[in-house]
Amino acid sequence: PDVKDVRLVWHFLAFDKEVDSTRTDEELEALKKDVIALIEKIESDDKFAANHSLLCDWCEFKPICRQWSHLYMIKEKPENEYLGDPGVKLVNRYAELKQKQKQITLDLYAEIEKLEESLINFAEKEGVDVVFGSKNKVRIKETEQNKFPA
């Protein structure tokens, strides 16, 4: 009631700049209604979806955040208990299998490349375009293709 004029000043230190902003009484009333509506919406929400970002490093709500709370649960445990945590076991097993999958994929890719080379050599040696197996066949076709870096 005693305040006659309100001025909002943003200080952009990185750019050595100040930005002033003022509001009329009507604008302040509209802003107040908007802020109250937003507060009510936030308070009525029963789910608070986490928004993982670089700002997480400075957040003080990590212990209760769905993105970080498991880390805080296991952080307090001694190593022998920590390694027995079901979540830790699941993640460790998952990472192990993903690594194996990657290695198997690389091994298979290398073996397929060798087989393709052998099939091409076989087809050239025998003078055929299709090589037949017991249930499958492989068509050998020579093409020229230009590829450019993406």
Steps between C-alpha positions, in 0.01 A plus 500: 500500500788742568679418176421732210734379232664158450792459266644162402866515404680209336878513524672308219851497642653303214394772255532796741139589431194598704141457385226695682138391505197666657133395521175691531258412780287306249802308373607422856152369582501280187850375587387425856207294368730311262749425778226381737354278225845352436555437872163325526578289193837396645352422842220290348739293290575161654777418253811708469673382186873552524670701231860379494744772396842646574336693783464172694858547618388796712161369610434444870201272441700203366432283808124513430517520119395191301805549277749494789342355815626144442857630497442659840343178631805293409757769580447452872547120491834329562649339187393144589137616541524739206593221261207293631246771413252360242523816287879491497491131403253566218700790357829312525352197323335721236829680429684167482250357249499818290880481480481133398232586243725769354795260484289223345365746244855606411614137478202408282556800276865400452404138425229610254752723321740204465218278371392764248855526374525119475166484317616762248826311443312169466250649251780652291700176505198288401359759256157520669277787616301299758645262759254248645496355850277219631206739568624843391676672217725805471491718191832659408468831320776746422402866507685826504387751757621845594482580870562840645563589862186604682 
